[in-house]
Tab-separated table of C-alpha atoms and ligand atoms in Angstrom:
chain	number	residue	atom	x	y	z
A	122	UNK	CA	21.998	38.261	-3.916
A	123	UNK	CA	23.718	35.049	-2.185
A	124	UNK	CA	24.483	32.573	-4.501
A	125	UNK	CA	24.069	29.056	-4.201
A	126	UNK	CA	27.069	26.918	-3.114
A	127	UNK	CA	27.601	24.203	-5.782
A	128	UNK	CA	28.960	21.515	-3.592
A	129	UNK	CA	32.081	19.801	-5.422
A	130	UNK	CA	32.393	17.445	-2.431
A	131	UNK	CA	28.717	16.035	-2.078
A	132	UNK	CA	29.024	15.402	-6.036
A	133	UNK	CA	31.877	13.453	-5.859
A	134	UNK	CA	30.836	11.698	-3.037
A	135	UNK	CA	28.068	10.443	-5.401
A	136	UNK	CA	30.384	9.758	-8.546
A	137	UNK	CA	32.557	7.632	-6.544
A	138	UNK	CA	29.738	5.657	-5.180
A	139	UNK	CA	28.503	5.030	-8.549
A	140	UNK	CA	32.156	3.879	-9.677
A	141	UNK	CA	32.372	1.751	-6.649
A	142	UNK	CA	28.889	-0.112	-7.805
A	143	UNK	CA	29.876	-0.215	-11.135
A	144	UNK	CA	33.952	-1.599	-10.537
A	145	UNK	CA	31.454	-4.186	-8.073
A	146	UNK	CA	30.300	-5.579	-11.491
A	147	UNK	CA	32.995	-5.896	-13.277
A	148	UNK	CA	35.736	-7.456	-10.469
A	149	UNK	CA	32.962	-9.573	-9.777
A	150	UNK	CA	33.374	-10.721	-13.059
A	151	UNK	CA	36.890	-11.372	-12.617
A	152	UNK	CA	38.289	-7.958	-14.704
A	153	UNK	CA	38.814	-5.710	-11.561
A	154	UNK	CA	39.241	-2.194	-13.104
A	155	UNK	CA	43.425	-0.996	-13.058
A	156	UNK	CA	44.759	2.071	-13.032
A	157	UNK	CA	48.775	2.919	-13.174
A	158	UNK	CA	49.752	5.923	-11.634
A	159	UNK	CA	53.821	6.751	-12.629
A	160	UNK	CA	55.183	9.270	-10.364
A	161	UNK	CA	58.804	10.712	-11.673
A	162	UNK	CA	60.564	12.624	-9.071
A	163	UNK	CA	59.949	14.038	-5.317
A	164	UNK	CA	57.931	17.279	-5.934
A	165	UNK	CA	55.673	16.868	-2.794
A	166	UNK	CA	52.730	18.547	-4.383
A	167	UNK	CA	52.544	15.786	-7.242
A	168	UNK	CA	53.425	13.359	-4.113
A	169	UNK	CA	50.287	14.646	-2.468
A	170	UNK	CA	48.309	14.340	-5.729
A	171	UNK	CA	49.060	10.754	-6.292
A	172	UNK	CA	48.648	9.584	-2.716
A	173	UNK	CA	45.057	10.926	-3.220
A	174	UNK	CA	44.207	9.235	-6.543
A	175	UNK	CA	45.678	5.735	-4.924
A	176	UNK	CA	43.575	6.560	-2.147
A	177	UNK	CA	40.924	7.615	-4.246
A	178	UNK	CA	41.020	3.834	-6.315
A	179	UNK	CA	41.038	2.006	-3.074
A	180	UNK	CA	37.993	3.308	-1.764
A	181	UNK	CA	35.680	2.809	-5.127
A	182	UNK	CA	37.358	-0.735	-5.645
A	183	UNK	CA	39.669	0.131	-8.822
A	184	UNK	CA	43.195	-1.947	-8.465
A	185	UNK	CA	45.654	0.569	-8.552
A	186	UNK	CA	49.367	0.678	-9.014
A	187	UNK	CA	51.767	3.349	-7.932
A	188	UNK	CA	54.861	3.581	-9.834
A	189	UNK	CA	57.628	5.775	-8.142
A	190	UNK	CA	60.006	6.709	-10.098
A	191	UNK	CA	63.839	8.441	-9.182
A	192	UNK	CA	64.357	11.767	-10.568
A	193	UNK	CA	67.057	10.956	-12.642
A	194	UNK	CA	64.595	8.266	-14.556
A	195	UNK	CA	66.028	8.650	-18.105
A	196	UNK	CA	63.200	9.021	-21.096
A	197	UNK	CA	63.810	5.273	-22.263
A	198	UNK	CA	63.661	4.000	-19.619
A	199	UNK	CA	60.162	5.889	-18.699
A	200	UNK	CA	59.112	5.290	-22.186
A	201	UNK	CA	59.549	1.415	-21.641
A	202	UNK	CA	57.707	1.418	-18.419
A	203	UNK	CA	54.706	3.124	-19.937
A	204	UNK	CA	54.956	0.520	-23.284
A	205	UNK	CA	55.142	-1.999	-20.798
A	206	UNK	CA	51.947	-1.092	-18.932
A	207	UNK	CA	50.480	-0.789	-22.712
A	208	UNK	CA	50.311	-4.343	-23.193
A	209	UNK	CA	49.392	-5.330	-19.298
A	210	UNK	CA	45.845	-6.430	-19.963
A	211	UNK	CA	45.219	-5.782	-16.141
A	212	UNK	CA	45.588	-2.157	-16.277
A	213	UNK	CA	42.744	-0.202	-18.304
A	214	UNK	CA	44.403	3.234	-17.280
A	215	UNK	CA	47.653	5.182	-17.421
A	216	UNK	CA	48.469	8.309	-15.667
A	217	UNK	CA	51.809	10.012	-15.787
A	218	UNK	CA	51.923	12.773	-12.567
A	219	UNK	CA	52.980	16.259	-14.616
A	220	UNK	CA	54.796	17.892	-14.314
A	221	UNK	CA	58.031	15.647	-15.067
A	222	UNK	CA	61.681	16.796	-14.386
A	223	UNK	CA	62.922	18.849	-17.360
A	224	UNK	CA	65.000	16.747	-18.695
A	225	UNK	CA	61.668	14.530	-19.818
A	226	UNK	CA	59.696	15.884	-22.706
A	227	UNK	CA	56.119	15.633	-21.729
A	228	UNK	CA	54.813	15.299	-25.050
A	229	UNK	CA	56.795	12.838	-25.954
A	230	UNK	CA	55.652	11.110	-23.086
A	231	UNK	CA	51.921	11.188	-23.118
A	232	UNK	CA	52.408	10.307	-26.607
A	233	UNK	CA	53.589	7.099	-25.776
A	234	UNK	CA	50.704	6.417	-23.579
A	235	UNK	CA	47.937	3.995	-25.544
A	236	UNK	CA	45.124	6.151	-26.147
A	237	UNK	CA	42.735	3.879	-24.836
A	238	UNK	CA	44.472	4.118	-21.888
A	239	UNK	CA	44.819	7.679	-21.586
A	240	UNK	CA	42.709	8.574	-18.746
A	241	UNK	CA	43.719	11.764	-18.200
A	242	UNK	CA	42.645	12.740	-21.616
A	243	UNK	CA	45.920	14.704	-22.719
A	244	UNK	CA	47.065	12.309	-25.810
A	245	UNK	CA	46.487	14.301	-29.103
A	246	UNK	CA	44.524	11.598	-30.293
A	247	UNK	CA	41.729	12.179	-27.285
A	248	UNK	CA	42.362	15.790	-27.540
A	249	UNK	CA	41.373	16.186	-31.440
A	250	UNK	CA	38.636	13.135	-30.834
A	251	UNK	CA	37.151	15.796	-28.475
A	252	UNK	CA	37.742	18.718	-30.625
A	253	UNK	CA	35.941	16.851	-33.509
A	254	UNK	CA	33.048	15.787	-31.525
A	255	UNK	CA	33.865	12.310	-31.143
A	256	UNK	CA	35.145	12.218	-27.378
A	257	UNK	CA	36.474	9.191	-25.881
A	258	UNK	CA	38.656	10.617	-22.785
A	259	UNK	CA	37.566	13.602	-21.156
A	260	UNK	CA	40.261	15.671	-19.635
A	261	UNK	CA	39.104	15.417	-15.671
A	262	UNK	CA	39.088	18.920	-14.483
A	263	UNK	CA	36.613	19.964	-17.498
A	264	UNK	CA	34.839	17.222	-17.261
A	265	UNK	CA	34.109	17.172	-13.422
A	266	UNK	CA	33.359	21.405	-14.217
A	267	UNK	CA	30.663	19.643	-16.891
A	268	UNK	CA	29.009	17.471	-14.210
A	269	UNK	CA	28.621	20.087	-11.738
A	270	UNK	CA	27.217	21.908	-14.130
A	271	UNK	CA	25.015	19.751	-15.023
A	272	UNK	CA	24.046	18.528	-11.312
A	273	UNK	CA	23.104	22.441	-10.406
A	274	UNK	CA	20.671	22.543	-13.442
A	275	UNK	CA	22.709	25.008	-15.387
A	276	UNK	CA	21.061	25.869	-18.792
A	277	UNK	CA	23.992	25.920	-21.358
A	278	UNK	CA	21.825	25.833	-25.116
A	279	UNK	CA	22.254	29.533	-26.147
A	280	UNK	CA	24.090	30.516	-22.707
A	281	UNK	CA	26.826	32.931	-23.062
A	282	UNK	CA	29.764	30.978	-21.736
A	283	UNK	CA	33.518	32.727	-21.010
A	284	UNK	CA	36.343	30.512	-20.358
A	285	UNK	CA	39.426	32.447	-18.862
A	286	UNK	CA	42.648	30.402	-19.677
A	287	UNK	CA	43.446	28.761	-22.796
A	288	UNK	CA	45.835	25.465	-21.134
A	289	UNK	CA	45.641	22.395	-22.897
A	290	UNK	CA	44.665	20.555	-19.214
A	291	UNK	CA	41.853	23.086	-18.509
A	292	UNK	CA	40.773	25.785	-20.685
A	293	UNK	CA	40.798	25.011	-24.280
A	294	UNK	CA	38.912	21.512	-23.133
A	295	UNK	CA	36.848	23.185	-21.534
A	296	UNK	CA	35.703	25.721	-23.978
A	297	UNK	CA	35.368	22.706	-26.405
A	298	UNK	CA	32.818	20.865	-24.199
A	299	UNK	CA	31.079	24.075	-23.436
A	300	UNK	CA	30.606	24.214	-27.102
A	301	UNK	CA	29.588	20.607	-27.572
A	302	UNK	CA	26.291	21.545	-25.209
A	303	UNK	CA	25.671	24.847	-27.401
A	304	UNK	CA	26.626	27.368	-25.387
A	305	UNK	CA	28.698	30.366	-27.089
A	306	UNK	CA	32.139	30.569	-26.144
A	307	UNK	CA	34.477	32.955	-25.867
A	308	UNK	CA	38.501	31.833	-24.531
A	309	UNK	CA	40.071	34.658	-22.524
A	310	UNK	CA	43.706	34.605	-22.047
A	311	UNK	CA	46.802	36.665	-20.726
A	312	UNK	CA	46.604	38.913	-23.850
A	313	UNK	CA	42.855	39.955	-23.800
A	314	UNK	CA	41.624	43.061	-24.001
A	315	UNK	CA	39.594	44.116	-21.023
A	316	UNK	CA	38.991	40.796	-19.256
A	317	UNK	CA	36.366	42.488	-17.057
A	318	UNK	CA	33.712	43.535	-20.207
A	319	UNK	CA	34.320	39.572	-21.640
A	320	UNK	CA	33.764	38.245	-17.701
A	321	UNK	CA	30.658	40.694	-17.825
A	322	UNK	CA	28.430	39.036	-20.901
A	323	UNK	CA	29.129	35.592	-19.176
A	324	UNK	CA	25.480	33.267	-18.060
A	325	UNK	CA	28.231	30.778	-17.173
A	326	UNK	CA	32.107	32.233	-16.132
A	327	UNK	CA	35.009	29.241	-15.360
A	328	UNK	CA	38.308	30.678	-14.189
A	329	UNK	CA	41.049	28.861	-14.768
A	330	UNK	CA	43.981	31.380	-14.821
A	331	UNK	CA	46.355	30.538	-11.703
A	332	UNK	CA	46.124	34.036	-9.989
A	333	UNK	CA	44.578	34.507	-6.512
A	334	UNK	CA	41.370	36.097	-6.841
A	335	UNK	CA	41.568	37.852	-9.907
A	336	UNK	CA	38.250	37.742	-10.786
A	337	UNK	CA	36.287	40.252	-8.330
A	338	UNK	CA	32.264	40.606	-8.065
A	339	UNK	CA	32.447	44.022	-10.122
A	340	UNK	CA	33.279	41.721	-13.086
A	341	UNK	CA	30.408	39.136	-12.863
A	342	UNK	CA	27.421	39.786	-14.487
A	343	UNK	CA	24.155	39.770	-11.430
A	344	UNK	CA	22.854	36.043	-11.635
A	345	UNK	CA	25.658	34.194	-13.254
A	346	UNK	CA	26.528	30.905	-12.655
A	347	UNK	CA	30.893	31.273	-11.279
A	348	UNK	CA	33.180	28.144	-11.409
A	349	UNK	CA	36.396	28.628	-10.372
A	350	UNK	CA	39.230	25.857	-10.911
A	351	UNK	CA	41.962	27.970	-9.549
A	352	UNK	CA	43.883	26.364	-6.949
A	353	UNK	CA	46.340	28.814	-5.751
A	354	UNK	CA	47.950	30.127	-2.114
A	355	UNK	CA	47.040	33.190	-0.592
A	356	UNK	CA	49.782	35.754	-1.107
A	357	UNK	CA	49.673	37.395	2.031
A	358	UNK	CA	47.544	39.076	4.735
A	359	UNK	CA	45.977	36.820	7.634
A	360	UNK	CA	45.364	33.592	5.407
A	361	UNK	CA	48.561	33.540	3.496
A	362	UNK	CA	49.468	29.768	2.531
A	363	UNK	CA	45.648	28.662	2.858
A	364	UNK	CA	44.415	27.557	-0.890
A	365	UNK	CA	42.271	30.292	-2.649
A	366	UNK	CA	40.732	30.117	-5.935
A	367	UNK	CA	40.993	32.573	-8.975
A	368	UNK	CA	37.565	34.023	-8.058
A	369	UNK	CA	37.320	36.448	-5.119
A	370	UNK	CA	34.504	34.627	-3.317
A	371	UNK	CA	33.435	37.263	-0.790
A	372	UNK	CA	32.573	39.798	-4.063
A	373	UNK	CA	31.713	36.862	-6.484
A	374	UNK	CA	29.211	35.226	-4.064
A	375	UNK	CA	27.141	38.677	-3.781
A	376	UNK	CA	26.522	38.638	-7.513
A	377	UNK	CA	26.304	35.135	-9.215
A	378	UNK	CA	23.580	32.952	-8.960
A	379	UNK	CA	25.863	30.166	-8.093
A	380	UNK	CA	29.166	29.526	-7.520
A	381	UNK	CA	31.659	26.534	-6.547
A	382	UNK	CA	34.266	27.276	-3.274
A	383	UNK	CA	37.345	26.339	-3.316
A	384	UNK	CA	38.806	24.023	-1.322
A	385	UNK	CA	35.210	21.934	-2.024
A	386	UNK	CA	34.214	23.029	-5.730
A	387	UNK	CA	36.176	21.984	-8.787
A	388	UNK	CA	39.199	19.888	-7.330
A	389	UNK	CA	37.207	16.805	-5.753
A	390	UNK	CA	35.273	16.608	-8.784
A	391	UNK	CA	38.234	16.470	-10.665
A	392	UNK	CA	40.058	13.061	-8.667
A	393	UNK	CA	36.132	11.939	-8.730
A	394	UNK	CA	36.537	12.105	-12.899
A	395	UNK	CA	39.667	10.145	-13.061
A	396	UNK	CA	37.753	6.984	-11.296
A	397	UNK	CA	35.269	7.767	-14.243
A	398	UNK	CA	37.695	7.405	-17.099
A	399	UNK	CA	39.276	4.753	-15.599
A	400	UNK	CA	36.032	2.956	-15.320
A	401	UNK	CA	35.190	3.537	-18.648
A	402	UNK	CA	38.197	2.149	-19.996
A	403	UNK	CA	37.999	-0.913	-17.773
A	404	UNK	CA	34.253	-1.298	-19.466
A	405	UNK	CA	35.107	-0.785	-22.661
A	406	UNK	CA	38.251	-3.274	-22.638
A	407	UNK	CA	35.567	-6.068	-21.034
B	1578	NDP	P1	48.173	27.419	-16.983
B	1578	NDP	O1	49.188	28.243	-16.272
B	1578	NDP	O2	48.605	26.356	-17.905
B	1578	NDP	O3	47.208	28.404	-17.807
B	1578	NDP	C1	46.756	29.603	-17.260
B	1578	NDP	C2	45.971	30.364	-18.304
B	1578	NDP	O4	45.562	31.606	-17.717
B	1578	NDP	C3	46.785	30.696	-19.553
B	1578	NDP	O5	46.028	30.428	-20.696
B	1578	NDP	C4	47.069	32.182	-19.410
B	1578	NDP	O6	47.095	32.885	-20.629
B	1578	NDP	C5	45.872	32.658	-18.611
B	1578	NDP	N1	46.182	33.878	-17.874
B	1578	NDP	C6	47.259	34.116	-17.092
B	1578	NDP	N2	47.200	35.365	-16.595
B	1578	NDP	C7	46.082	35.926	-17.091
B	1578	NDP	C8	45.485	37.199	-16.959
B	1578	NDP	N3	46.031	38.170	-16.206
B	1578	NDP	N4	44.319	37.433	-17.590
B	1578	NDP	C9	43.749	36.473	-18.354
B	1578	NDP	N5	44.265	35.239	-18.510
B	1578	NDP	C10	45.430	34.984	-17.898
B	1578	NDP	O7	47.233	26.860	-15.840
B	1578	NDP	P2	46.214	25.608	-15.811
B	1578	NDP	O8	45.196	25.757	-16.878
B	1578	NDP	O9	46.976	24.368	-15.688
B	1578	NDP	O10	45.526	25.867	-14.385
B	1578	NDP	C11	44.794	27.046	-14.103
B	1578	NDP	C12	44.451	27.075	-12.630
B	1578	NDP	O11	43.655	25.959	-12.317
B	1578	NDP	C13	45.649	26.971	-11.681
B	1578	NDP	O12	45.354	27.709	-10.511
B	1578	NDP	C14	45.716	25.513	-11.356
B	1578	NDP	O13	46.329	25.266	-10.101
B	1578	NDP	C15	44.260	25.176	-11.316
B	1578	NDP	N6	43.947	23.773	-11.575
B	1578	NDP	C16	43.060	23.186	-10.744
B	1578	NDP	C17	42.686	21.891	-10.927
B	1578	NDP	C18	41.680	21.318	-10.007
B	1578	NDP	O14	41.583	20.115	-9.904
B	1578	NDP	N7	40.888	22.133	-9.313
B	1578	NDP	C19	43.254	21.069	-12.002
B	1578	NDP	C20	44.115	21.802	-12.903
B	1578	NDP	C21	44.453	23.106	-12.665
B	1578	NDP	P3	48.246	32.639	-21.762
B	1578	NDP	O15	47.865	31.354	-22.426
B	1578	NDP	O16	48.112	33.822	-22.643
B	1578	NDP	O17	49.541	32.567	-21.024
């Protein structure tokens, strides 16, 4: 078997065209959607990652505003900026780049972000409105793996569905809106016992573990559907540096039914979900 490619970039092509018609509506309307997008620091991945979503807002017609921030930002003085942007009826969405130097407690501030502003879904308040079946923000990298999903035609009601990584960005989420469309979950982590059997029994397997292809073809059960959020570098050999996923997609791709790539699957879908959120709040504020 060859599985089928499930084509993160083609599907958030089409999200962010139906943000850009719906952000249309509303700036016409004279309430542009805003997003604010606080940067803390010089780590040139989360530089990268912010460029994108700025780039990202201009081209589906969401305002944006990048906040760069020194390194040495003390916590007041973050937690005043964010308060500030709180009040700024302008700006329907918040987004603090993680991680933040470690002198800043992250908790503290998300926490501080209004959580109808919360975009990226982390606040406890979205998290346990999730968790109790009452979602308002959708964490983006679950939510974009829920879409594609969905797109491919993926029957979840019943499915046997294994989650591997239990993070608070990825994996619990995940398993919690894997639940909310019946499926029956199971959350693998660094302390299960034989990963491999659990990866076996999945219909539906999403890797989100942070370890170059980990999960090889021998553990995928023939005709599952494979997602793979990992976004890691290839230790060595002839591609070392070049992004790889936490699915080995040469085995994996014999196997499954379907299957998303990486660079291509889950991390487009995932900037594509942010203009969603932030588009939602911008709706529900007008
Ligand atoms: P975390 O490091 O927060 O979590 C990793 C999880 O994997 C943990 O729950 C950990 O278990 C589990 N784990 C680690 N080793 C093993 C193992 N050997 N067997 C089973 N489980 C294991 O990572 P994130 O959830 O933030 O991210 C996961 C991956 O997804 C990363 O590669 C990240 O770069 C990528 N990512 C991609 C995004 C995208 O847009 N495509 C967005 C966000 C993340 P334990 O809890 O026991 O430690």
């Amino acid at each position: 078997m060859t599985a089928r490619i499930i084509d993160g970039n083609e599907l958030a092509r089409r999200v962010r065209a139906e943000v850009a018609a719906r952000a249309a509506v509303l700036s016409g309307a004279g309430r542009p959607p805003g997003l604010a997008v606080i940067l803390v620091g010089e780590d040139p991945a989360s530089a990268v990652y912010v460029r994108n979503k700025v780039k990202d807002c201009e081209e589906s017609g969401i305002r944006s505003v990048l906040d760069r921030l020194p390194a040495d930002t003390s916590e007041a003085a973050l937690l005043a900026r964010i308060e500030q942007l709180n009040r700024d009826p302008s700006i329907h969405g918040i987004l603090v780049q993680l991680p933040l130097p470690p002198h800043l407690d992250a908790h503290r501030v998300i926490e501080t972000i209004a959580p109808e502003k919360d975009v990226d879904g982390f606040h406890v308040s979205n998290a346990g409105a999730l968790m109790t079946g009452t979602p308002r923000f959708r964490p983006c990298t679950p939510y974009g793996v829920m879409k594609m999903l969905e797109h491919a035609g993926v029957l979840l009601d019943g499915a046997e569905a294994v989650v591997v990584g239990r993070s608070n960005i990825v994996g619990k989420p995940q398993a919690m809106m894997l639940l909310e469309r019946n499926a029956t979950v199971t959350i693998c982590h660094s302390r299960t016992r034989d990963l491999a059997a659990h990866c076996r029994r999945a219909d539906v397997l999403v890797a989100a573990v942070g370890r170059a292809r980990m999960i090889t073809g021998d553990m995928i059960k023939p005709g599952a559907v494979v997602i793979d959020v990992g976004m890691n570098r290839e230790p060595d050999g002839p591609n070392a540096g070049k992004l790889c996923g936490d699915v080995d997609f040469a085995s994996a791709s014999q196997v499954a039914s379907a299957i998303t790539p990486v660079p291509g699957g889950v991390g487009p879908m995932t900037r594509a979900m942010l203009l969603v959120n932030t588009m939602e709040a911008a709706e529900r504020a007008a």
